[in-house]
Amino acid sequence: MRKNIMWRLLATLFAVALAASACGGSDSDDDSASTASSAAEETEVTLAASGESLLETVKSRGTVNCGVSGSAVAFSELQADGSMAGFDADYCRVVAAAILGDANKVNFVSLTAAERFTAVQTGDVDLLMRNTTWTQSRDSEVGMDFGPTTYYDGQQLLGRAGDGFSGSSQVADIGGSVVCTSAGTTTEKNIADAASEAGVSIELQTFEDFDTVTNNFISGACDIITTDGSALVGRKAKQQPEGENWVIFPATPISKEPLGPTYGQNDSAFSDAVNWAVYATIIADEKGVNSGNVDEMLASGDTETIRLLGGEGELQTGMGLPADAFYQVIKQVGNYDEIYSRNLNPVGLSREGSANAAWTAGGLVYAPPAR
Amino acid sequence: MENRDAILTIPDENGSLPPKAPNLSIGQWFRKNLFSTWVNGILTVLGTAAALLMLRGVLNFVFSENRQWDAVRTNARALMTLTYPESQYVRVWVAFGSVVVLAGLSAGIWADWGRLPARRLAGWFMGAAGFLAVCILVREPSVLMDLEGKTIRLPDGSLVRESFASAMTDRANWWAVVALLLIVGGVIWRSDSDKKQLKITQVTYLGIGLGVLSLWVAPYGHYAFTDGTYIADPNSTVAFSTKMPWTVMWIMLAIGFFAGRWLRTSSYLVLAKAGSNLLWLISPVTLYFVILRDPALDYSHVFSTDLPMGLAFGILGACFLWFLTRSDIGEIGRILATAMLGIAIFNWVAAFFGWYPMLQKARISFLLLAVAALLAPNFVGEAAKRRQLLLGWLGTMALVHYLATMINTPSTVELQSTEFLGGLGLTLFVAVFVVLLSFPLGVLLALGRTSKFPIFRILSTSYIEVIRGVPLISVLIFFSVMVPLFLPDGMELAELGAVLTGYTLFSAAYLAENVRGGLQSVTKGQYEAADAIGLTSAQRTGFIVLPQALRVSIPQLVGQVIATFKETSLLAIIGLFDFLRVANSVIPAQSEFMGVKREGILLVAVIYFFFNFVISKYSQRLERRVGLGER
């Protein structure tokens, strides 16, 4: 009797185990009922293991995971209808249009400043378009690589004309002021350094975020606020009360903040794709190609334009992109000037006379030739 | 409970009712309660002045010319669901509608909120009218605007305000509302010649109905952001896509309620009660993962793998358990159950090192089977008991396999971001899910901690102490980093899954202590009496101890529920977009509403308060119904 029971029991266990393992035969950890997605995930795993380029991963996945801030006015803002808008968001779309041929194939991931590099390293995002300053330590120690700068920013100060400040004021003029900025950022260190270099003493106050900083400035608790110039211009355009005149100074920023795409290091195929997608928008701007006339220019432009837009040659296919990659970028998202004007003009930032003007107009925006 | 008042006024030992408070005239009441001594008089005056000043401050803030309420109105949808696409919004309404029907059904089956004297209702109307009148009077006169809509300033920079008289005429609409409230209140009062009692359910339903009706007639304004353009139409009613669904919800509430009332008199009552409880239990997960996510089921995979696997586990597992509950099983049952546990744990170890492939579902099922096998000795005996275990097993398997399949199937809802759901939707989902799951877990932990078996006691105690000794935020961060390591690669919602797991475990530890407080209030005599009439320990716990313990711990349990709901705002720290974060950092970052933060935060505070106030009020009613604090 005892033996009989044991046998029946073993048979039951065996049957259960068989049923379970038979079902789990093909795919190891993936319960997905959709074969398409399980295939994609499998490829992802193998690629990561064999060290192939992120470019192939993105192509097989079909979306670009793009890390943005989500709360940076005019750069990446989460709109009321749930869409992501702004300069950085549009550059995510540029990358998606170049690699996948569809600017909408972007999965935006909102990241805080603290978690952005970890998100790249763990593969949660493919690249950052998150107003991240290109610095030596980030390029070397943190293990990031930086693409071409899309926006040249710099830390400036904002004060009231009523307090005697003007556009030509210098850091040396702010002695004795209460200077406010957001906590835990490099702006805090920059202004302290700049003040001690200029030999003036300031009272530095920090707040949790820049909205609070601005509200304290409006209420009069702060004499001067400081952060990147792009943000200050936006604040002045939108929040300056009537009867007050806010001024931004010094004309030469107290720090250099080159912002652009950031990705994990040592992945040439992927970084080339991202870099040249950005360069394509700059070259198109130089050549006068925009989303409206891109079709005519493909037929009648100069040889470099036609090469860039995929009309001849194998420049794009050689780097693993579709031949018409940059045509799609210009057609769907636009050239540098279009992206800039669409997002940054409404908050009062203009290209003329700034470092973000084209190199032919005295700015720094420059791209290597497409040939 | 029609005779609730009769229960509240229990005759004392001599059979006489407690003395009634004498009826005082208004003047006498004031003298007795507010101005009994000159110190009290001064305090009354000072307190009233402080309250009025605070009210004035709040009103001035809300109606200030600096407020940009457009920001909140335009972002209404973002505050509710954030990135959920508008084209799929019908899914949100279906999910919400399911909850509404379920709420109506439960109210129909259980609700007995008693009656309300019509005069008290009239009093509320008139009180509201009085409060509104005070509000109109204390608010500062508005700032004058010039024709371009800019404020006018004197040379010294101060603002020009209109005169008090013209402010009162400007607020004529509000005075009209005051008059209307007074008239309605007066009519109800006058018509109530025979001290009528109104059913609270009816009054509540009509109140909601009036709110819904006002969407069709009152000019709340239509604000939206679609395809890159802002729509601001302050004088129209809200969008059709808002008022129509709410009207449907209101009708569905009634349908659910009457279905519940019908079931109450029918012979299916027991079944209906069990059914609605079960629906409440599975609805958060089902609504979220099935209705909102709309999984793209691949039916060939479902029929070739998912279904057979579920059936195999269900049927073979049932056979195994049936065998384990034989009365002649003896020690071998325990040995097999332990062996089963070994296999189940080994499966996880093997998965960690990748020794052999096995679906996650299978691993979970093996573990559950091991747990069921360990429980089996409690069900040894007659067929009815054994059947209970089998039915429980089959139900669990059906649920686990159904949900696992749904959760692991990719969503068809197209999003441009990883935040599948945000805003109030996320807050409510997390709160409801955590409360529903942590409650049974907390009760089990409390029972474990008071158990006589040292192993249970030590495990529960150390679990509770460890979790309670750690801040919630570190538990959340720990889980958002660790849980993804145990999930299949590329599985969606890992962040949310991590949050739910960590938060549930955290909340359960606190609930366990609250329940333990209740358990300690159950006297030893109750246990002995239960033993004396021959109840098993499960029956004693289920029918004698827990009902009394839970009754005592209602205030603490509700406190924990409210805390759980409010602390969901910590989700923002690990990167999820909860309700508060949308108001705090998403809206102020839109270039149209740059820096507009206070309006959103005030709204969020009001909505948090509304939910918590309802929970609190309901718990007070529950306390009265179970006679807490009275007997």
Coordinates of C-alpha atoms in Angstrom, one line a residue, chain A residues 1-2 5-6 8-9 12-13 15-17 19-21 23-37 41 44-45 65 69-74 76-84 93 103-112 115 208-209 211-212 215 231 234-236 238-239 241-243 343 346-347, chain B residues 74-75 77-78 82-84 150-151 153 225-228 230 296-298 301-302 305-306 309 312-313 316-317 319-320 323 326 328 332 336 340 343 351 357-363 366 369 405 408-410 415-419 487-491 573-575 577 581 584-586 588-592 594-595 597-598:
Chain A
M1 CA 0.0 0.0 0.0
R2 CA 2.7 2.4 1.0
I5 CA 0.9 5.6 -2.8
M6 CA 4.5 6.7 -3.4
R8 CA 1.1 7.6 -7.6
L9 CA 2.6 10.6 -5.9
T12 CA 1.7 13.3 -10.2
L13 CA 4.7 15.4 -9.4
A15 CA 3.4 15.2 -14.6
V16 CA 3.2 18.6 -13.1
A17 CA 6.9 19.2 -13.6
A19 CA 3.7 20.3 -17.9
A20 CA 5.5 23.3 -16.5
S21 CA 8.8 22.8 -18.1
C23 CA 5.5 25.1 -21.5
G24 CA 8.6 27.0 -20.6
G25 CA 10.7 25.2 -23.1
S26 CA 11.5 27.9 -25.6
D27 CA 11.9 31.1 -23.8
S28 CA 13.6 31.3 -20.5
D29 CA 12.3 34.1 -18.3
D30 CA 9.7 35.6 -20.5
D31 CA 6.1 34.8 -20.0
S32 CA 5.0 37.1 -22.8
A33 CA 2.0 35.8 -24.7
S34 CA 3.1 37.9 -27.7
T35 CA 5.7 36.2 -29.8
A36 CA 6.7 39.4 -31.4
S37 CA 7.8 41.1 -28.2
E41 CA 13.4 40.8 -25.8
E44 CA 18.1 42.4 -26.7
V45 CA 19.5 40.0 -24.3
N65 CA 14.2 55.4 -25.2
S69 CA 13.9 66.2 -17.8
G70 CA 10.2 66.6 -18.3
S71 CA 10.2 69.7 -16.2
A72 CA 12.6 72.0 -18.1
V73 CA 10.6 74.9 -19.6
A74 CA 10.9 75.0 -23.4
S76 CA 11.3 69.2 -22.3
E77 CA 7.9 69.9 -20.9
L78 CA 5.1 67.4 -20.3
Q79 CA 2.1 69.0 -21.9
A80 CA -1.5 69.0 -20.7
D81 CA -2.4 66.3 -23.1
G82 CA 0.4 64.0 -22.0
S83 CA 2.8 64.7 -24.9
M84 CA 6.4 65.8 -24.5
R93 CA 12.5 62.9 -32.3
A103 CA 9.9 60.8 -35.4
N104 CA 7.1 59.5 -33.2
K105 CA 8.8 56.3 -32.2
V106 CA 10.2 57.8 -29.0
N107 CA 9.6 56.6 -25.5
F108 CA 10.2 59.6 -23.3
V109 CA 11.6 58.8 -19.8
S110 CA 11.5 61.6 -17.4
L111 CA 14.6 61.5 -15.2
T112 CA 15.8 63.6 -12.3
E115 CA 19.2 59.3 -11.8
E208 CA 14.4 73.2 -3.5
D209 CA 13.6 74.1 -7.1
D211 CA 10.0 77.8 -9.1
T212 CA 10.5 78.5 -5.4
N215 CA 8.7 83.1 -6.2
A231 CA 16.0 79.6 -17.9
G234 CA 12.1 82.3 -19.9
R235 CA 11.4 83.5 -16.3
K236 CA 11.7 87.1 -17.4
K238 CA 6.7 84.9 -18.4
Q239 CA 6.9 85.9 -14.7
P241 CA 5.4 91.6 -12.9
E242 CA 4.1 94.8 -14.4
G243 CA 5.9 97.8 -13.3
N343 CA 10.6 75.9 -29.0
P346 CA 8.2 81.7 -27.4
V347 CA 10.1 82.0 -24.1
Chain B
T74 CA -6.3 73.2 -18.8
N75 CA -4.3 70.4 -17.1
R77 CA -6.8 65.6 -17.6
A78 CA -3.1 65.6 -16.9
L82 CA -1.2 62.3 -17.0
T83 CA -0.1 60.6 -20.2
Y84 CA -3.0 58.3 -20.9
K150 CA -3.9 94.9 -16.6
T151 CA -4.0 96.1 -13.0
R153 CA -1.5 101.1 -9.9
F225 CA -5.1 71.6 -24.8
T226 CA -5.2 69.6 -28.0
D227 CA -2.9 69.4 -31.0
G228 CA -0.7 72.2 -29.7
Y230 CA -5.0 76.0 -26.0
A296 CA -2.6 42.3 -27.0
L297 CA -3.4 38.7 -26.4
D298 CA -1.9 36.2 -28.9
H301 CA 0.0 31.2 -27.5
V302 CA -2.9 31.4 -25.0
T305 CA 0.6 27.3 -23.6
D306 CA -1.2 29.5 -21.1
M309 CA -0.5 25.1 -18.2
A312 CA -2.4 21.2 -15.7
F313 CA -1.5 23.0 -12.5
L316 CA -2.9 17.9 -11.1
G317 CA -2.4 20.1 -8.1
C319 CA -5.3 15.6 -7.3
F320 CA -2.1 16.0 -5.2
F323 CA -4.3 12.8 -1.9
R326 CA -6.6 11.6 3.0
D328 CA -4.8 7.9 6.5
I332 CA 4.1 11.1 4.7
L336 CA 5.8 15.4 0.8
M340 CA 7.4 20.2 -2.4
I343 CA 11.4 21.8 -5.2
A351 CA 16.2 30.5 -12.3
P357 CA 14.3 27.3 -18.3
M358 CA 10.9 27.5 -16.6
L359 CA 8.2 30.1 -16.9
Q360 CA 7.8 32.5 -14.0
K361 CA 4.2 31.5 -13.7
A362 CA 5.2 27.9 -13.2
R363 CA 7.7 28.8 -10.4
F366 CA 4.9 25.5 -7.6
L369 CA 1.3 24.4 -4.4
T405 CA -1.0 36.1 -18.6
N408 CA 2.9 39.8 -19.2
T409 CA 1.2 40.6 -22.4
P410 CA 2.3 43.9 -23.9
L415 CA 2.2 56.0 -25.2
Q416 CA 5.0 58.4 -25.8
S417 CA 6.4 57.8 -22.4
T418 CA 7.0 55.1 -19.8
E419 CA 4.6 56.7 -17.4
L487 CA 11.6 40.2 -12.9
P488 CA 11.9 39.0 -16.5
D489 CA 14.0 41.2 -18.8
G490 CA 12.1 44.0 -20.4
M491 CA 9.0 43.4 -18.4
I573 CA 10.8 60.4 -5.2
I574 CA 11.4 57.1 -7.1
G575 CA 10.3 58.6 -10.4
F577 CA 4.3 60.9 -11.5
R581 CA 4.1 65.7 -8.6
N584 CA 4.3 70.5 -8.3
S585 CA 6.6 69.9 -11.2
V586 CA 4.8 69.2 -14.4
P588 CA 5.0 74.8 -13.6
A589 CA 7.3 73.5 -16.3
Q590 CA 4.9 74.2 -19.2
S591 CA 6.0 77.3 -21.0
E592 CA 2.4 78.5 -21.1
M594 CA 5.7 78.7 -16.2
G595 CA 6.0 78.8 -12.4
K597 CA 2.4 76.0 -8.8
R598 CA 0.3 77.2 -5.9

